[in-house]
PDB file of C-alpha atoms in Angstrom:
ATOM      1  CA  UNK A   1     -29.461 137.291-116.305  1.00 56.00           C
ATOM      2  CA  UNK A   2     -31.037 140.232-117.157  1.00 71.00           C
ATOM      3  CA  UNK A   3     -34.260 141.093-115.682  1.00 78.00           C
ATOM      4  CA  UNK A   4     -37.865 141.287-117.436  1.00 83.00           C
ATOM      5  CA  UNK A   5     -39.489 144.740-116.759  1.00 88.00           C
ATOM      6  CA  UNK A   6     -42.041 142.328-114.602  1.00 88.00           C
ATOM      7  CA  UNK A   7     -39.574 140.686-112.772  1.00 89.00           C
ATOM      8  CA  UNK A   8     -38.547 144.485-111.797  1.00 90.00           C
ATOM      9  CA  UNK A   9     -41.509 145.359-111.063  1.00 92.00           C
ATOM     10  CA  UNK A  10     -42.564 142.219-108.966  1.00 93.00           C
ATOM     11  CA  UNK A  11     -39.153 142.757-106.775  1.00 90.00           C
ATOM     12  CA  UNK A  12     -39.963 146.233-106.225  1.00 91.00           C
ATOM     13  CA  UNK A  13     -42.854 145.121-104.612  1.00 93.00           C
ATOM     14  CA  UNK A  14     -41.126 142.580-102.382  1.00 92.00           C
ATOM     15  CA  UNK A  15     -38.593 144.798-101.064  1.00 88.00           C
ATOM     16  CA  UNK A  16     -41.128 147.285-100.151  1.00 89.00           C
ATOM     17  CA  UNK A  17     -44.102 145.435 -98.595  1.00 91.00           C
ATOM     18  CA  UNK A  18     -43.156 143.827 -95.444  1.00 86.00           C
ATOM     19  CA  UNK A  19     -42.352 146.165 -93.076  1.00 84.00           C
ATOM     20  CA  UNK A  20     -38.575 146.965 -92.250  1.00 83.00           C
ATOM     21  CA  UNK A  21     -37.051 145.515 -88.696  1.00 84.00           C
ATOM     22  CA  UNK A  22     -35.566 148.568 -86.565  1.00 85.00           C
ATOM     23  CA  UNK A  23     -31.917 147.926 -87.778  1.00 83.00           C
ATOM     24  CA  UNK A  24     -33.282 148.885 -91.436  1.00 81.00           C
ATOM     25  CA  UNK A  25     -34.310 152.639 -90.667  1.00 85.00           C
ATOM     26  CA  UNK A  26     -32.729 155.524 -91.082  1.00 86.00           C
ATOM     27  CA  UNK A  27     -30.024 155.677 -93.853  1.00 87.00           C
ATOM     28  CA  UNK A  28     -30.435 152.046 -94.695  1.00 86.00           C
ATOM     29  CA  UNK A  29     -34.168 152.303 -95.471  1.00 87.00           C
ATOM     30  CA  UNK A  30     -33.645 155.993 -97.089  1.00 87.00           C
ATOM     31  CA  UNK A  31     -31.303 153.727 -99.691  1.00 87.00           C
ATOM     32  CA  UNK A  32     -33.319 150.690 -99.813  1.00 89.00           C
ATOM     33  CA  UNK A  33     -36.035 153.276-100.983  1.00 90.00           C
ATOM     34  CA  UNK A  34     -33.850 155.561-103.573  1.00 89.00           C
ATOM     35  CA  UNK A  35     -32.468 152.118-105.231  1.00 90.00           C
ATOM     36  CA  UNK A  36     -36.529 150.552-105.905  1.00 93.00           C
ATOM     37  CA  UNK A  37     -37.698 154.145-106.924  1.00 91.00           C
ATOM     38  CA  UNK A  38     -34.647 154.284-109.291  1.00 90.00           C
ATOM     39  CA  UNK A  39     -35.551 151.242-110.872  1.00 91.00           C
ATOM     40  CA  UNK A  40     -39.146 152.380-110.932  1.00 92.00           C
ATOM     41  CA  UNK A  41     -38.260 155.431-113.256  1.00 91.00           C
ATOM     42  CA  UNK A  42     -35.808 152.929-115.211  1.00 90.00           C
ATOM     43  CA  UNK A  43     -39.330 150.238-115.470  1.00 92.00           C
ATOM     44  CA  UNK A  44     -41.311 152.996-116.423  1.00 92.00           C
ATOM     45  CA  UNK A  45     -38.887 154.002-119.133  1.00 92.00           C
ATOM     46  CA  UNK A  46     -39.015 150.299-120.082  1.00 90.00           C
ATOM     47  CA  UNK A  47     -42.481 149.946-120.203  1.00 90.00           C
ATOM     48  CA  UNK A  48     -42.998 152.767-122.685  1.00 91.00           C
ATOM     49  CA  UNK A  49     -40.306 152.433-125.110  1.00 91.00           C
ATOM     50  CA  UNK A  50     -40.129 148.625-124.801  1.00 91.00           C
ATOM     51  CA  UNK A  51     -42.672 147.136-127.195  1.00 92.00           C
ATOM     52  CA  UNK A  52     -41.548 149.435-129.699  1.00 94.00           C
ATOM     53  CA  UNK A  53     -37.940 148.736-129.550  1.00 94.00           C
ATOM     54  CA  UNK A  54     -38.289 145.035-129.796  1.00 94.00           C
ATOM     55  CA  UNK A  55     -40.970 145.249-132.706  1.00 95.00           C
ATOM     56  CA  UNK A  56     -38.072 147.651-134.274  1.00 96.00           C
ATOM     57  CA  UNK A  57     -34.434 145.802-133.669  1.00 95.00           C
ATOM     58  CA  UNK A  58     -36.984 142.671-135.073  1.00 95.00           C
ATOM     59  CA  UNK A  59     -37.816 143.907-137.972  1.00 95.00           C
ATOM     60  CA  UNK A  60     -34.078 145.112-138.523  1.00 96.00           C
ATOM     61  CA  UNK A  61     -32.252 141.517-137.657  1.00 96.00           C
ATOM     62  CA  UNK A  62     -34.982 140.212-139.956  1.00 95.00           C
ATOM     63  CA  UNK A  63     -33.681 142.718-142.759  1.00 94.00           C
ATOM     64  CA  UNK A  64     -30.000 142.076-142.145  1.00 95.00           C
ATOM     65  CA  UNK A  65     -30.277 138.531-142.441  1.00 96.00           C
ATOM     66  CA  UNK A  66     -32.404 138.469-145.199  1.00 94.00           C
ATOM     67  CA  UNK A  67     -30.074 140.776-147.757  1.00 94.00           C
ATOM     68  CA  UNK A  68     -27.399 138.379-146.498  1.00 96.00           C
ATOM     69  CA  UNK A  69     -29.095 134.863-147.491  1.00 93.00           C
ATOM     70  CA  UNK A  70     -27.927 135.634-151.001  1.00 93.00           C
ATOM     71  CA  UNK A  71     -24.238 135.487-149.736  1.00 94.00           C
ATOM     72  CA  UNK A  72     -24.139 133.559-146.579  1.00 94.00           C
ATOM     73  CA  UNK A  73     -25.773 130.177-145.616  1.00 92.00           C
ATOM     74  CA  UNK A  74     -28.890 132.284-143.070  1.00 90.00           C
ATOM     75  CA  UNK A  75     -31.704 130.607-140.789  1.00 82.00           C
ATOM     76  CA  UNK A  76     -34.825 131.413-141.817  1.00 73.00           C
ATOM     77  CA  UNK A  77     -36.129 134.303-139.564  1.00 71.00           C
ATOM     78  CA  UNK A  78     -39.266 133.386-137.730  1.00 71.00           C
ATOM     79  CA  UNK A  79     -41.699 136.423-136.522  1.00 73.00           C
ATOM     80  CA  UNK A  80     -44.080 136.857-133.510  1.00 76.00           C
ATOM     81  CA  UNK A  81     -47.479 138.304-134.135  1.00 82.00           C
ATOM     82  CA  UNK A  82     -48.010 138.831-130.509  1.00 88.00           C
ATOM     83  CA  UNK A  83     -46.355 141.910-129.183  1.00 87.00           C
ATOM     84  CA  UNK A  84     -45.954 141.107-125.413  1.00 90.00           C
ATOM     85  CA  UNK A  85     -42.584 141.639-124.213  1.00 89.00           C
ATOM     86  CA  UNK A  86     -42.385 137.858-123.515  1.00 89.00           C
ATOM     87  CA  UNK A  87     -43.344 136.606-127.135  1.00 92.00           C
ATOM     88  CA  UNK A  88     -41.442 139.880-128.423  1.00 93.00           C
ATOM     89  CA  UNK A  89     -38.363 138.603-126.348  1.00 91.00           C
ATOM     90  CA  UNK A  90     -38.355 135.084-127.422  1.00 92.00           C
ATOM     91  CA  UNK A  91     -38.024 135.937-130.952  1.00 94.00           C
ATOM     92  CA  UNK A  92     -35.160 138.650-130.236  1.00 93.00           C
ATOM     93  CA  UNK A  93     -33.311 136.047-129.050  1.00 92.00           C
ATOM     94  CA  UNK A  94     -33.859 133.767-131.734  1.00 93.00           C
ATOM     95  CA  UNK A  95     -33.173 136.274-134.394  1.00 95.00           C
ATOM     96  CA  UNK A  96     -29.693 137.885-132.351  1.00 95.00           C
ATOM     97  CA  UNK A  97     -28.573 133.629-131.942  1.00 94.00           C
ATOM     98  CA  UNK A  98     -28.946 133.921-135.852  1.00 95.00           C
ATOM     99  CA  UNK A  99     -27.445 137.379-136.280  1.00 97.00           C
ATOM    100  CA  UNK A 100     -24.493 135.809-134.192  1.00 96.00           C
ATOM    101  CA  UNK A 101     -23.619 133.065-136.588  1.00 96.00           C
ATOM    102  CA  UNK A 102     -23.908 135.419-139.402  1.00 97.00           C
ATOM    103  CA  UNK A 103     -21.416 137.745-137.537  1.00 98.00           C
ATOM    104  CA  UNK A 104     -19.279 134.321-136.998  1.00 97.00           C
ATOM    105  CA  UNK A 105     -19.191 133.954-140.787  1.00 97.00           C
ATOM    106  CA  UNK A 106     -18.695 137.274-141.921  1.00 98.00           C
ATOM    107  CA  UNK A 107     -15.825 137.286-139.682  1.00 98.00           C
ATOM    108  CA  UNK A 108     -14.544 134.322-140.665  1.00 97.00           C
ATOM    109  CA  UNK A 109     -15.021 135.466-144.620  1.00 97.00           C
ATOM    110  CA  UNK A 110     -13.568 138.364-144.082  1.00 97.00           C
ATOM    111  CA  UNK A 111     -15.819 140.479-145.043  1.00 97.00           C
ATOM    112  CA  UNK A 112     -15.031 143.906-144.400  1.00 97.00           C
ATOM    113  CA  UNK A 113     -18.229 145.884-145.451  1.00 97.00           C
ATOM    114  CA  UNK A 114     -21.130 143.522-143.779  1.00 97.00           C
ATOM    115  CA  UNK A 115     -19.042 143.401-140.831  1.00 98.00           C
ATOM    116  CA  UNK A 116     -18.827 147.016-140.507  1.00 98.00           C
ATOM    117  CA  UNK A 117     -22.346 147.237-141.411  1.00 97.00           C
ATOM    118  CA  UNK A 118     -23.718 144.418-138.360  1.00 98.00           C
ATOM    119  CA  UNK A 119     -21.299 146.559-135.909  1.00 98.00           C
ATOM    120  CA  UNK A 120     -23.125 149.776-136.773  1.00 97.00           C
ATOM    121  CA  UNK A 121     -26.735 147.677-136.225  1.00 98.00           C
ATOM    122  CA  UNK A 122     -25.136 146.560-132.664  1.00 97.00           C
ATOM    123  CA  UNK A 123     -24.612 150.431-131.924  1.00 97.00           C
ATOM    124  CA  UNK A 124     -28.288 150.637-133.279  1.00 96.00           C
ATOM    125  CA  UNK A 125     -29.400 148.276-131.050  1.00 95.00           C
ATOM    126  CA  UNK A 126     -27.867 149.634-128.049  1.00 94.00           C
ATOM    127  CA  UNK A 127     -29.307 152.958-128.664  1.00 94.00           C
ATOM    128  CA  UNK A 128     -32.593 151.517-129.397  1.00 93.00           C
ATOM    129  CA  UNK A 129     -32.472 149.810-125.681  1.00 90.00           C
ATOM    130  CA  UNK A 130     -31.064 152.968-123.919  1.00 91.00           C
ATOM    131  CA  UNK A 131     -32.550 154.035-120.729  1.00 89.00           C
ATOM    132  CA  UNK A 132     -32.277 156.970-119.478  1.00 89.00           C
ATOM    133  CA  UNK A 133     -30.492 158.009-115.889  1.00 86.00           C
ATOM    134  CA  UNK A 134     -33.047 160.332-114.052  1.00 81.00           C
ATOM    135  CA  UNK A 135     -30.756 163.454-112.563  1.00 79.00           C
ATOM    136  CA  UNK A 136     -29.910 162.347-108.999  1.00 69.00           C
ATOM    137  CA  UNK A 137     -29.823 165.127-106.451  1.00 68.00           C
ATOM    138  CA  UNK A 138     -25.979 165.401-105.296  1.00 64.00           C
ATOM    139  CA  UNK A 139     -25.533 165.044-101.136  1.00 53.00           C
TER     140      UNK A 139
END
């Protein structure tokens, strides 16, 4: 599973709002507190790049599997309007499901060039997703 930046943020909040019994101080707590602030930063991160990175990697699925519907047997790529992260995440998924099978029959085509040329888009994609690792003070 991989966690929506609300889901994040919503856990964050339940690990921190009850108060902790007495067998949660000290170093436990100090950990408990480093881990939700980490993934804080990483939310934050998220939440500004997100939107953009979706409405991007979209728009580029959309383009691969359109220059390969004159080769390859493609679904037709349905778009979102709305650019929540939900509606923005529904249609990733659709479009990578279809970027998939085209990857299945490239494969299975051999061909060489588009193959090379969705494996440089997954690097893409992966970049376009990065978040950053804060610099963590050493102890």
């Amino acid at each position: 599973m991989t966690p929506s930046l609300p889901d994040i943020l919503v856990g964050n909040f339940m690990c921190m709002i009850d108060p902790p019994p007495p067998e949660q101080q000290g170093e436990f707590m100090a950990g408990k507190v480093a881990v939700v602030a980490l993934l804080s930063l990483l939310a934050a991160q998220e939440g500004e790049r997100g939107v953009a990175a979706r409405v991007t990697e979209n728009a580029a699925i959309r383009a691969l599997l359109d220059e390969a519907s004159g080769d390859y047997e493609v679904e037709a790529a349905a778009g979102t309007d709305e650019l929540s992260l939900a509606a923005l995440d529904a249609a990733n998924a659709r479009l990578r499901s279809a970027l998939i099978r085209l990857h299945e029959a490239v494969e299975a085509r051999g061909d060489t060039a588009r193959h090379r040329a969705i494996l440089r888009f997954y690097a893409r994609m992966a970049d376009l997703r990065r978040l950053d690792m804060p610099p963590l003070p050493g102890r």
